[in-house]
Structures are given as structure tokens and as C-alpha cells.
Coordinates of C-alpha atoms and ligand atoms in Angstrom, one line a residue:
X1 CA -132.2 87.3 32.4
X2 CA -129.4 88.5 30.1
X3 CA -126.2 88.4 31.9
X4 CA -123.7 88.8 29.1
X5 CA -123.2 92.0 27.1
X6 CA -123.7 91.8 23.3
X7 CA -120.8 90.5 21.2
X8 CA -120.5 89.9 17.5
X9 CA -120.3 86.4 16.3
X10 CA -116.9 85.4 15.0
X11 CA -116.8 84.6 11.3
X12 CA -115.3 81.3 10.2
X13 CA -112.7 81.6 7.4
X14 CA -112.7 77.8 6.7
X15 CA -108.8 77.6 6.8
X16 CA -108.8 74.4 8.8
X17 CA -109.7 70.9 7.5
X18 CA -112.1 70.5 10.5
X19 CA -114.0 73.6 9.5
X20 CA -114.0 72.6 5.9
X21 CA -115.3 69.2 6.7
X22 CA -118.3 70.7 8.7
X23 CA -119.3 72.7 5.7
X24 CA -118.9 69.8 3.2
X25 CA -121.1 67.6 5.4
X26 CA -123.6 70.4 5.7
X27 CA -123.8 70.9 1.9
X28 CA -124.4 67.2 1.5
X29 CA -127.3 67.3 4.1
X30 CA -128.8 70.3 2.3
X31 CA -128.4 68.5 -1.1
X32 CA -130.3 65.5 0.3
X33 CA -133.3 67.7 0.9
X34 CA -133.4 69.1 -2.7
X35 CA -136.9 69.1 -4.1
X36 CA -138.6 69.1 -0.6
X37 CA -141.9 71.0 -0.4
X38 CA -142.4 73.8 2.0
X39 CA -145.8 75.3 3.1
X40 CA -147.0 78.8 3.7
X41 CA -148.1 79.4 7.2
X42 CA -151.2 81.4 8.3
X43 CA -152.3 81.6 11.9
X44 CA -150.1 78.5 12.8
X45 CA -151.6 76.4 10.0
X46 CA -149.3 74.9 7.3
X47 CA -150.9 75.2 3.9
X48 CA -149.7 73.4 0.8
X49 CA -150.8 75.0 -2.4
X50 CA -150.6 73.5 -5.8
X51 CA -148.9 76.6 -7.1
X52 CA -145.3 76.7 -6.0
X53 CA -142.2 78.9 -6.2
X54 CA -139.4 76.8 -7.6
X55 CA -136.3 77.7 -5.7
X56 CA -133.3 76.7 -7.8
X57 CA -129.5 76.7 -7.4
X58 CA -128.0 79.6 -9.4
X59 CA -124.8 77.6 -9.8
X60 CA -126.7 74.9 -11.5
X61 CA -130.3 75.9 -12.1
X62 CA -131.4 72.3 -13.0
X63 CA -131.1 71.6 -9.2
X64 CA -134.3 72.4 -7.3
X65 CA -133.4 73.5 -3.8
X66 CA -137.0 73.5 -2.7
X67 CA -140.7 73.9 -3.8
X68 CA -142.4 76.5 -1.7
X69 CA -146.1 77.0 -1.7
X70 CA -147.1 80.3 -3.3
X71 CA -149.7 82.4 -1.4
X72 CA -152.7 83.7 -3.3
X73 CA -153.9 87.3 -2.9
X74 CA -156.8 86.1 -0.7
X75 CA -154.4 84.2 1.4
X76 CA -152.2 87.2 1.8
X77 CA -155.2 89.2 3.0
X78 CA -156.2 86.3 5.4
X79 CA -152.7 86.4 6.8
X80 CA -153.1 90.1 7.7
X81 CA -156.5 89.6 9.3
X82 CA -155.2 86.7 11.4
X83 CA -152.1 88.7 12.4
X84 CA -154.4 91.6 13.4
X85 CA -156.5 89.2 15.6
X86 CA -153.3 87.9 17.2
X87 CA -151.9 91.3 17.8
X88 CA -154.4 91.8 20.6
X89 CA -152.7 89.3 22.9
X90 CA -149.1 89.3 21.5
X91 CA -148.7 93.0 22.1
X92 CA -149.5 92.4 25.8
X93 CA -147.0 89.6 26.3
X94 CA -144.1 90.6 28.6
X95 CA -141.0 91.9 27.1
X96 CA -138.9 89.3 29.0
X97 CA -140.9 86.5 27.2
X98 CA -140.4 88.2 23.7
X99 CA -136.7 88.8 24.2
X100 CA -136.2 85.3 25.5
X101 CA -137.7 83.8 22.3
X102 CA -135.1 85.7 20.2
X103 CA -132.3 84.5 22.4
X104 CA -133.4 80.9 22.1
X105 CA -133.7 81.2 18.3
X106 CA -130.2 82.6 18.2
X107 CA -129.0 79.6 20.1
X108 CA -130.8 77.3 17.7
X109 CA -129.2 79.1 14.8
X110 CA -125.7 78.6 16.4
X111 CA -126.4 74.9 16.5
X112 CA -127.7 74.9 12.9
X113 CA -125.1 77.4 11.6
X114 CA -123.4 75.2 9.0
X115 CA -126.7 73.9 7.6
X116 CA -128.1 77.4 7.4
X117 CA -124.9 78.7 5.6
X118 CA -124.9 75.6 3.3
X119 CA -128.5 76.5 2.4
X120 CA -127.4 79.8 1.2
X121 CA -124.4 78.3 -0.7
X122 CA -126.8 76.4 -2.8
X123 CA -129.9 78.7 -2.8
X124 CA -128.2 81.9 -3.7
X125 CA -124.6 81.1 -4.6
X126 CA -122.7 82.6 -1.5
X127 CA -119.2 81.4 -1.0
X128 CA -118.7 79.7 2.3
X129 CA -117.3 82.7 4.2
X130 CA -120.0 85.1 2.9
X131 CA -122.6 82.5 3.9
X132 CA -121.2 82.1 7.3
X133 CA -121.1 85.9 7.7
X134 CA -124.8 86.0 6.7
X135 CA -125.7 83.4 9.4
X136 CA -123.5 85.2 11.9
X137 CA -125.2 88.5 11.3
X138 CA -128.7 86.9 11.7
X139 CA -127.5 85.6 15.2
X140 CA -126.2 89.0 16.1
X141 CA -129.5 90.8 15.1
X142 CA -131.4 88.5 17.5
X143 CA -129.0 88.8 20.4
X144 CA -128.9 92.6 19.9
X145 CA -132.6 93.2 19.5
X146 CA -133.4 90.9 22.4
X147 CA -131.4 93.3 24.6
X148 CA -132.7 96.4 22.8
X149 CA -136.3 95.2 23.4
X150 CA -135.6 95.1 27.2
X151 CA -134.0 98.7 27.0
X152 CA -137.0 100.1 25.3
X153 CA -139.4 98.5 27.7
X154 CA -137.9 100.6 30.5
X155 CA -139.8 103.8 31.2
X156 CA -138.4 107.0 29.7
X157 CA -137.3 109.5 32.3
X158 CA -139.4 112.8 32.0
X159 CA -139.1 116.3 33.7
X160 CA -141.2 116.4 36.9
X161 CA -143.7 119.0 37.7
X162 CA -145.7 119.5 40.9
X163 CA -149.1 118.0 41.2
X164 CA -148.8 115.5 38.4
X165 CA -147.3 112.1 37.8
X166 CA -146.2 111.7 34.1
X167 CA -145.0 108.7 32.3
X168 CA -143.9 107.8 28.8
X169 CA -143.9 104.2 27.6
X170 CA -143.4 102.6 24.2
X171 CA -146.1 100.4 22.7
X172 CA -146.0 98.4 19.5
X173 CA -147.8 99.5 16.3
X174 CA -149.8 96.5 15.0
X175 CA -149.5 94.3 11.9
X176 CA -146.2 94.7 10.0
X177 CA -145.5 93.5 6.5
X178 CA -141.9 92.4 6.2
X179 CA -140.6 92.4 2.6
X180 CA -136.8 91.4 2.5
X181 CA -134.5 91.0 -0.5
X182 CA -132.6 87.8 -1.6
X183 CA -129.1 89.1 -1.1
X184 CA -128.8 88.6 2.7
X185 CA -131.7 86.2 2.8
X186 CA -131.0 85.1 6.4
X187 CA -129.5 88.1 8.1
X188 CA -131.8 90.8 6.7
X189 CA -134.9 88.6 6.9
X190 CA -134.1 87.7 10.5
X191 CA -133.3 91.4 11.4
X192 CA -136.4 92.9 9.9
X193 CA -138.7 90.1 11.2
X194 CA -137.4 89.9 14.7
X195 CA -137.2 93.7 15.3
X196 CA -140.9 93.9 14.5
X197 CA -141.7 90.8 16.7
X198 CA -139.6 91.7 19.8
X199 CA -141.3 95.0 20.0
X200 CA -144.8 93.3 20.2
X201 CA -146.0 93.6 16.6
X202 CA -147.4 90.7 14.6
X203 CA -145.9 90.0 11.2
X204 CA -146.7 88.8 7.8
X205 CA -143.5 87.8 6.1
X206 CA -143.2 87.7 2.3
X207 CA -139.7 86.4 1.6
X208 CA -137.9 87.1 -1.7
X209 CA -138.9 84.7 -4.4
X210 CA -135.3 83.7 -5.0
X211 CA -134.7 82.5 -1.4
X212 CA -137.8 81.2 0.2
X213 CA -136.2 78.0 1.6
X214 CA -133.8 79.8 3.9
X215 CA -136.7 82.1 5.0
X216 CA -138.8 79.1 5.8
X217 CA -135.9 77.8 8.0
X218 CA -136.1 81.1 10.0
X219 CA -139.8 80.7 10.5
X220 CA -139.2 77.1 11.7
X221 CA -136.5 78.2 14.1
X222 CA -138.6 81.0 15.6
X223 CA -141.4 78.4 16.2
X224 CA -139.0 76.0 17.9
X225 CA -137.7 78.8 20.1
X226 CA -141.3 79.3 21.4
X227 CA -142.9 81.9 19.2
X228 CA -146.7 81.2 19.5
X229 CA -148.7 80.3 16.4
X230 CA -150.2 83.1 14.5
X231 CA -147.7 85.9 15.5
X232 CA -145.5 85.3 12.4
X233 CA -147.3 84.5 9.2
X234 CA -145.3 83.2 6.2
X235 CA -146.6 84.1 2.8
X236 CA -144.2 83.4 0.0
X237 CA -145.4 84.8 -3.3
X238 CA -144.3 86.9 -6.1
X239 CA -144.0 90.6 -5.0
X240 CA -145.5 91.7 -8.3
X241 CA -148.6 89.5 -7.5
X242 CA -149.2 89.8 -3.7
X243 CA -147.2 93.0 -2.9
X244 CA -149.9 95.4 -3.4
X245 CA -152.4 93.4 -1.5
X246 CA -150.2 93.4 1.5
X247 CA -149.2 97.0 1.3
X248 CA -152.7 98.3 0.6
X249 CA -154.7 96.3 3.2
X250 CA -156.4 98.6 5.7
X251 CA -155.3 96.5 8.6
X252 CA -151.6 96.8 7.6
X253 CA -150.0 99.2 10.2
X254 CA -146.4 99.3 8.8
X255 CA -144.3 98.0 6.0
X256 CA -140.6 97.1 6.6
X257 CA -139.0 96.8 3.2
X258 CA -135.5 96.2 2.0
X259 CA -134.8 96.0 -1.7
X260 CA -134.6 98.0 -4.9
X261 CA -135.3 101.7 -5.1
X262 CA -138.0 101.1 -7.8
X263 CA -140.1 98.7 -5.5
X264 CA -139.3 100.9 -2.4
X265 CA -140.8 104.0 -4.0
X266 CA -143.8 102.1 -5.1
X267 CA -144.5 100.8 -1.7
X268 CA -143.9 104.2 -0.1
X269 CA -146.4 105.8 -2.4
X270 CA -149.1 103.2 -2.0
X271 CA -148.7 103.1 1.7
X272 CA -149.3 106.8 1.9
X273 CA -153.0 106.3 0.9
X274 CA -155.5 105.9 3.6
X275 CA -157.8 103.2 2.3
X276 CA -161.5 102.6 3.4
X277 CA -161.6 101.1 6.9
X278 CA -158.1 102.2 7.7
X279 CA -157.6 104.1 11.1
X280 CA -153.9 105.1 10.9
X281 CA -151.1 106.5 8.7
X282 CA -149.0 103.6 7.7
X283 CA -145.4 103.7 8.6
X284 CA -142.8 102.7 5.9
X285 CA -139.3 101.7 6.8
X286 CA -137.6 101.3 3.4
X287 CA -134.0 100.4 2.8
X288 CA -133.1 100.5 -0.9
X289 CA -130.2 100.6 -3.3
X290 CA -126.9 102.3 -3.6
X291 CA -124.1 103.5 -5.9
X292 CA -121.4 103.2 -3.4
X293 CA -117.9 104.4 -3.9
X294 CA -114.3 104.3 -2.7
X295 CA -112.3 107.5 -3.0
X296 CA -108.5 107.1 -3.3
X297 CA -106.5 110.2 -2.5
X298 CA -103.0 110.8 -4.0
X299 CA -101.2 110.0 -0.7
X300 CA -103.3 106.9 0.2
X301 CA -101.9 103.5 0.9
X302 CA -102.5 102.2 -2.6
X303 CA -102.1 98.4 -1.9
X304 CA -104.6 98.7 0.9
X305 CA -107.0 100.8 -1.2
X306 CA -106.9 98.2 -4.0
X307 CA -107.7 95.4 -1.5
X308 CA -110.6 97.4 -0.2
X309 CA -111.9 98.1 -3.7
X310 CA -111.7 94.6 -5.0
X311 CA -113.3 93.1 -1.9
X312 CA -116.1 95.7 -2.0
X313 CA -116.7 95.3 -5.7
X314 CA -116.7 91.5 -6.1
X315 CA -117.6 90.1 -2.6
X316 CA -120.8 88.0 -3.2
X317 CA -120.5 89.0 -6.9
X318 CA -121.1 92.6 -6.2
X319 CA -124.6 92.0 -5.0
X320 CA -124.5 93.8 -1.8
X321 CA -126.3 97.2 -1.3
X322 CA -123.0 98.3 0.1
X323 CA -120.9 97.0 -2.9
X324 CA -118.2 99.3 -4.3
X325 CA -119.4 100.0 -7.8
X326 CA -117.3 103.2 -8.2
X327 CA -113.7 103.8 -7.5
X328 CA -112.9 107.5 -7.7
X329 CA -109.2 107.9 -8.0
X330 CA -107.0 110.9 -7.9
X331 CA -105.3 111.4 -11.3
X332 CA -101.9 111.3 -9.8
X333 CA -102.2 107.7 -8.7
X334 CA -104.7 106.6 -11.3
X335 CA -102.7 104.5 -13.7
X336 CA -101.0 102.7 -10.7
X337 CA -104.4 102.0 -9.1
X338 CA -105.9 100.6 -12.3
X339 CA -102.9 98.3 -12.5
X340 CA -103.2 97.2 -8.7
X341 CA -107.0 96.6 -9.1
X342 CA -106.6 94.6 -12.3
X343 CA -103.8 92.4 -10.7
X344 CA -106.1 91.4 -7.9
X345 CA -109.1 90.8 -10.2
X346 CA -107.1 88.3 -12.2
X347 CA -106.8 86.2 -9.1
X348 CA -110.5 85.9 -8.5
X349 CA -111.9 82.3 -9.3
X350 CA -115.5 82.0 -10.5
X351 CA -117.5 78.9 -10.2
X352 CA -120.0 76.8 -8.2
X353 CA -119.4 78.0 -4.6
X354 CA -119.9 74.4 -3.2
X355 CA -116.4 73.7 -4.6
X356 CA -114.7 76.8 -3.4
X357 CA -113.9 76.1 0.3
X358 CA -110.8 78.3 0.8
X359 CA -110.8 82.0 -0.1
X360 CA -107.5 83.7 0.6
X361 CA -107.4 86.8 2.7
X362 CA -108.1 89.4 -0.1
X363 CA -109.7 87.8 -3.1
X364 CA -113.1 86.4 -2.5
X365 CA -114.0 83.7 -4.9
X366 CA -117.2 84.4 -6.9
X367 CA -120.2 82.4 -7.5
X368 CA -123.0 82.9 -9.8
X369 CA -125.3 86.1 -9.8
X370 CA -128.7 85.5 -8.4
X371 CA -130.9 84.7 -11.4
X372 CA -131.2 84.7 -15.1
X373 CA -133.0 88.1 -15.0
X374 CA -130.2 89.6 -12.8
X375 CA -127.6 88.2 -15.2
X376 CA -129.4 89.7 -18.3
X377 CA -129.6 93.1 -16.6
X378 CA -125.9 93.0 -15.6
X379 CA -124.9 91.9 -19.0
X380 CA -126.8 94.8 -20.6
X381 CA -124.4 97.2 -18.7
X382 CA -121.4 95.6 -20.4
X383 CA -122.4 97.1 -23.7
X384 CA -123.1 100.4 -22.0
X385 CA -119.7 100.2 -20.2
X386 CA -117.9 99.6 -23.5
X387 CA -119.4 102.8 -24.9
X388 CA -118.8 105.0 -21.8
X389 CA -115.4 103.8 -20.9
X390 CA -112.6 101.3 -21.4
X391 CA -113.0 97.6 -20.6
X392 CA -109.9 96.7 -18.5
X393 CA -110.9 93.1 -17.9
X394 CA -114.0 90.8 -17.9
X395 CA -117.2 91.7 -19.6
X396 CA -118.4 88.2 -20.5
X397 CA -120.6 85.4 -19.3
X398 CA -119.0 82.1 -18.3
X399 CA -120.7 78.9 -19.6
X400 CA -120.7 76.5 -16.6
X401 CA -123.6 74.0 -15.8
X402 CA -126.1 76.4 -17.1
X403 CA -125.3 78.7 -14.0
X404 CA -125.5 82.5 -13.9
X405 CA -121.9 83.2 -14.0
X406 CA -120.3 86.5 -15.1
X407 CA -116.6 87.4 -15.1
X408 CA -115.4 90.0 -12.7
X409 CA -115.4 93.1 -14.8
X410 CA -113.5 96.5 -14.6
X411 CA -114.3 99.5 -16.7
X412 CA -111.8 102.4 -16.5
X413 CA -112.2 106.0 -17.7
X414 CA -115.9 106.2 -16.8
X415 CA -117.0 109.8 -16.7
X416 CA -119.0 111.4 -13.8
X417 CA -122.8 111.5 -14.5
X418 CA -122.7 108.7 -17.1
X419 CA -125.0 105.7 -16.7
X420 CA -122.2 103.5 -15.5
X421 CA -121.4 106.0 -12.8
X422 CA -125.0 106.7 -11.8
X423 CA -127.1 103.5 -11.9
X424 CA -127.0 100.5 -9.5
X425 CA -125.9 97.5 -11.5
X426 CA -125.9 95.0 -8.6
X427 CA -123.3 92.6 -10.1
X428 CA -119.5 92.1 -10.3
X429 CA -118.9 95.4 -12.3
X430 CA -116.6 98.1 -11.2
X431 CA -116.4 101.6 -12.7
X432 CA -113.2 103.5 -12.3
X433 CA -113.4 107.3 -12.5
X434 CA -110.5 109.8 -12.7
X435 CA -110.6 112.8 -10.5
X436 CA -108.5 115.9 -10.6
X437 CA -108.6 116.6 -6.9
X438 CA -109.8 115.5 -3.5
X439 CA -112.5 118.2 -3.6
X440 CA -113.7 116.9 -7.0
X441 CA -113.8 113.3 -5.7
X442 CA -116.2 114.4 -2.9
X443 CA -118.3 116.2 -5.5
X444 CA -118.4 113.1 -7.8
X445 CA -119.2 110.8 -4.8
X446 CA -122.1 112.8 -3.7
X447 CA -123.6 113.5 -7.1
X448 CA -126.0 110.5 -7.4
X449 CA -129.6 110.0 -6.1
X450 CA -128.2 107.5 -3.5
X451 CA -126.3 107.8 -0.3
X452 CA -125.7 104.4 1.3
X453 CA -122.0 103.5 1.7
X454 CA -118.7 104.9 0.9
X455 CA -115.1 104.9 1.8
X456 CA -112.1 107.2 1.6
X457 CA -108.4 106.1 1.6
X458 CA -106.1 109.0 2.5
X459 CA -103.4 109.6 5.1
X460 CA -104.2 113.3 5.3
X461 CA -106.1 114.2 8.6
X462 CA -107.5 117.5 7.1
X463 CA -109.0 115.5 4.2
X464 CA -110.5 112.9 6.6
X465 CA -112.2 115.8 8.4
X466 CA -113.5 117.2 5.2
X467 CA -114.8 113.8 4.0
X468 CA -116.7 113.2 7.3
X469 CA -118.2 116.7 7.0
X470 CA -119.1 116.7 3.3
X471 CA -119.9 113.2 2.1
X472 CA -123.6 112.6 2.3
X473 CA -123.3 108.9 2.9
X474 CA -125.2 106.9 5.5
X475 CA -122.2 104.6 6.4
X476 CA -118.9 106.2 5.6
X477 CA -115.6 104.4 6.3
X478 CA -112.1 105.8 6.4
X479 CA -109.1 103.7 5.2
X480 CA -111.1 100.4 5.0
X481 CA -113.5 98.9 2.6
X482 CA -117.2 99.9 2.2
X483 CA -118.9 96.6 3.1
X484 CA -119.1 94.5 6.2
X485 CA -121.2 96.4 8.6
X486 CA -121.3 94.8 12.0
X487 CA -124.4 94.7 14.3
X488 CA -124.1 97.1 17.2
X489 CA -120.9 98.6 15.7
X490 CA -121.9 100.0 12.4
X491 CA -125.7 100.8 12.5
X492 CA -126.7 100.5 8.8
X493 CA -128.8 102.6 6.5
X494 CA -128.6 105.2 3.8
X495 CA -129.6 108.7 2.8
X496 CA -131.6 110.1 -0.1
X497 CA -133.1 107.4 -2.4
X498 CA -131.1 104.8 -0.5
X499 CA -134.0 104.8 2.0
X500 CA -135.3 106.0 5.3
X501 CA -131.9 105.7 7.1
X502 CA -133.3 103.2 9.5
X503 CA -129.9 102.2 10.9
X504 CA -130.5 98.5 11.3
X505 CA -128.5 96.9 14.0
X506 CA -128.2 100.2 16.0
X507 CA -129.8 101.8 19.0
X508 CA -132.4 103.8 17.1
X509 CA -133.8 100.8 15.1
X510 CA -136.5 99.3 17.3
X511 CA -138.0 102.7 17.8
X512 CA -139.3 102.4 14.1
X513 CA -141.5 99.6 15.3
X514 CA -142.9 101.4 18.4
X515 CA -144.9 104.4 19.3
X516 CA -144.7 106.5 22.4
X517 CA -147.6 106.7 24.8
X518 CA -147.8 109.4 27.6
X519 CA -150.1 109.3 30.5
X520 CA -150.4 112.0 33.1
X521 CA -152.2 111.6 36.5
X522 CA -153.2 114.5 38.8
X523 CA -151.8 113.7 42.3
Ligands
LIG601 P1 -136.4 93.9 -5.2 O1 -136.6 93.3 -6.5 O2 -136.9 95.3 -5.0 O3 -137.2 92.9 -4.2 C1 -137.2 93.1 -2.8 C2 -138.4 92.4 -2.3 O4 -139.6 93.2 -2.7 C3 -138.7 91.0 -2.7 O5 -139.2 90.2 -1.6 C4 -139.6 91.2 -3.8 O6 -140.4 90.0 -4.0 C5 -140.5 92.3 -3.3 N1 -141.4 92.9 -4.2 C6 -141.2 93.0 -5.6 N2 -142.1 93.7 -6.2 C7 -143.0 94.2 -5.2 C8 -144.1 94.9 -5.1 N3 -144.7 95.4 -6.2 N4 -144.7 95.1 -3.9 C9 -144.1 94.6 -2.8 N5 -143.1 93.9 -2.7 C10 -142.4 93.6 -3.9 O7 -134.9 93.8 -4.7 P2 -133.9 92.6 -4.7 O8 -133.6 92.3 -6.1 O9 -134.5 91.4 -3.9 O10 -132.8 93.1 -3.8 C11 -131.8 93.9 -4.4 C12 -131.9 95.4 -4.0 O11 -132.0 95.5 -2.6 C13 -130.7 96.2 -4.4 O12 -131.2 97.4 -5.0 C14 -130.0 96.5 -3.1 O13 -129.2 97.6 -3.1 C15 -131.1 96.5 -2.2 N6 -130.7 96.2 -0.8 C16 -130.6 97.3 0.1 C17 -130.2 97.1 1.4 C18 -130.1 98.2 2.4 O14 -130.0 98.0 3.5 N7 -130.3 99.5 1.9 C19 -129.8 95.8 1.8 C20 -129.9 94.8 0.9 C21 -130.3 95.0 -0.5 P3 -140.0 89.0 -5.2 O15 -138.7 88.4 -4.9 O16 -141.1 88.1 -5.2 O17 -140.0 89.8 -6.4

């Protein structure tokens, strides 16, 4: 059925007028749908509730991207019960059929690529290239997991013994609760949802409240691709209101979560309790925050390191779990690096991402941060930064159309173990830390509760070896930036309180949604 090997989707840089026109038209189309109402979906039935999530444009919050029905607690429970009923037949569908649905959905996404990316430009403030990369990753996840599903459906070779015929096969788990974040609202939502579906599980998807419209479009695409009713249930709602109901329900078999450490820990703890009527131990796949770093050694290519730091710190306004929030610089090149970083930051433009078609190669234009509450949280760190270090540039809000804009901000002379150095800020704020040696840089990098991404710039092979051996980082890069993991190329997931190291987009990922069954026949 699948004839071509997996290949990553090419990202569009919008350099040509034709590409730019496609995005401008798509933005117009999406704007023409502002204010549209979207239902929740349980067992294939569309339900419009009077209570809605108002999804607004963070560049201009007076614009309502969509009004999405909000599920009540009883509807969340009903969705799990229906998903449980539908597991009985979906789990028995052939792998070929399940994989084919993902491939068709990937094809529909390719056809609707500009519209999906334009939706993210207005619903969460991605610039065009970042939005295109998000859609490309969603396509890649489906192409990759369709193939991986087929691989896992093959029997595992076992040792043979005389007098017995032994087999190991992988079977699905049951009902999965999928809880994604808003920051990769198509890619991560698609990856988490389709990994669970392709392995034969049924799903209750609770999208992030800041991005329910793009999540609805994923559900619509999977239906069009042939996913039967009731296999994927869509229950938008505030995590604080329906989250516990979804996690605690005795019919919930697993929770696949990506988001903050605080919420991840809560889910992990609640899911560990065996509730009345529950027949299993719930599995939790939790991918959480980071305090990611770039180490710059004394003999590194400094220009290239500065490019990596600036891209990593300010791409999508620093709102990536992989964002570079710490630059750990050898004291011998410290002053020069602060200067190179600052030079680049001065060139970043901030504004409504609809109007920023052409990023140049190194300096990604910045849009707004995701919400008023994110903005308030990030701004609270500006005061902390001023006390703990030296403000090099930025530090202020930008008043534009009521949007949630913040200047790209650099703090230098931040000390190891300070708040700025330890806590995930999740915004366009970089802390620069001076280090007396490469060994000390490694110690500083490792000394947080997280362990998601990091990068080392050095031209010394011995130091590269030391870094790969000693840095406790789920995704470590050498002489390149710390963001931009590609499906199939850089399986993604972190250590310690960054999560369960699930390695999304890699060969071990689907195993998290399967269990091995062994049967042995006397012959
Ligand atoms: P968040 O606030 O933890 O929310 C993530 C999801 O959890 C949302 O759908 C949210 O719903 C839901 N939620 C909130 N409270 C809940 C509860 N009590 N029970 C169940 N679900 C609940 O995180 P975020 O702000 O969306 O995303 C940013 C965080 O995600 C950062 O920490 C970032 O590092 C992390 N992240 C990690 C990875 C990775 O691969 N490691 C990737 C991307 C992002 P509502 O939206 O309704 O509140």
C-alpha cells in the first residue's frame, strides 16, 4: 500500500511573490470565517452548547477567530463512555485501513496547507514560516505514524523452542485522553491524536483553550479522510474545569499530555490512583516544559552561535518547549557574544504576523505572545531579570491594537541557580550566563529540574565528546540551534521534569500506545 519511503515536508520560506500571494489569500479566507461557531463532537454527533470558548486573535484580541462549544463535565464523561463502546470494534480494524486514513488525512492537509497555516497566524500569532512549519510537521507525523503502525503490526520475532509455537503481537490499550498545548496547535495535536488512533485506540481530544479552531479543523480532516464516527471525540473545555473528569474516569486507559510541568505533574499524580470500577493502571505519556540552553565555547564560530541563540530564543516569541532561554558563554568570548546577540535582536520586527510575510534568513519576525495571562506572566519576569542581572535590550510591552506584544528581551550577567536561570518563562526573554570553563558550562546546563533541549557550539572534538556524554538533555544538538526537531530525524522528548522522554516522531513512540500480548501453543 505504501510505496514511498517517509520524507519530511519541505518548509516554505515565502520568498517568492507567488508563495506570498497564496498566504495572503488564505489569510483573507480565514478572516472571512471570523466569528463562526464550532461544535463539540461526541460519538459522531455535533453538539452546540450555549457556553462557548471565545478564540481570539492575540495580535488583535477584538477579533474573534471562532466560538467553540465548551463541553460540560457530564459531556466529557459521556465522550469517554462512547469512546469505550467504540473501542470494541475500532481496535479490531485492520492496520492497513487505519494507516490509510492517516495517509488520506495527510493528503487533505497538503491541499489545505495555506488555510491551516493562516488559521495559526490569526489564532495564535505564528509568523508565516513558523505556521507553515507547524502544518508541515503535522503532515509528517501522519505520514510517519502510518508507516510505523504497519511496522508494529508485524509479529515480533521470538526465540524458538521445541514443542511450542510462540507469538508476540502488539494490541491497543483502550480509551486515550489527548491533551495538547497551544504552542504547536496543529503539529502536536495531530501527532498525539493520530499516534493513539493508528494503533487502534479510541480518543477523547481536549484541545488547548487558546487554539480550539485549528484543532476542530484537524477533527474535520480526519473525518473526511474516512475516520469512522465515534473513534475520535472532540471535547473543547477549560482544562481546569474538565481536566480532572477526563483523567480520573475509570474507563480512561491512558493520558497523552503535552504542556506545562505543573499540569503534567497533576495529571501524573491523579492518573496513578485506581478509581472504583477501574480495571487497569493508567499509562501517562507526559511531555512538559524546559529550560533549554546553548553553550558557547571559547573556540566556537561566534557568528553562527549568535544566530543559533537568537533564532532559538525568539522564534515564535520564545514560546517553544525547545526555546533557548539560557545562553551559557565562556568568559573569554562573553562580551563579544553579548554584542553579537544584541546586534541581531535589534533587527527583529514585532507586530501583527499577518503583515510580516518575509522573514530573512536569521531573524524571525515576532508576533504577539499567546494570551493576556501569558503576557502578564512574562512581564513579571522583567522585574526579576532587572534585579538578578543587567537588562541589555527590551523589557517592555508594545502597545499595538490591544495585542499581546512584548519586546525581544536580553538579560546579561544572570547567575547560575537564580530564578531567571532556573524557571521556564515561555516568552521572548533570553538570560545570558558567564561561565569560567567548558566543564562549568556543562554543570550549569545540567543544574535545573528540566532536561529537554540544548546545544553546544565548539570546534573541539574532545569537548563535543564530553558534551554528548555528560549533558543530561533529551535532544542535544552540536553546532546548530536547539529548536526545529524534524519527524523521523530527531525523535523528540525530554528527561527529568521535562517529561517521560516519549520521543515523539521516532521509532519508539507508537509503543507507548500499545501493549504486547504473547500466546504460546503446544505443538
Ligand atoms: P498548559 O497550561 O499545561 O496546558 C496544556 C494543556 O493542558 C491544555 O490543553 C490545557 O487546557 C490543559 N490543562 C490545563 N489544566 C489542566 C488540568 N487540570 N487537567 C488536565 N488538563 C489541563 O500548557 P500550555 O501553556 O498550553 O503549553 C505550554 C507548555 O507546554 C510549556 O511548559 C512548554 O514547555 C510545554 N510544551 C512541551 C512540549 C514537549 O514536547 N515537551 C511541547 C510543547 C509545549 P486549557 O488550555 O483549557 O487550560
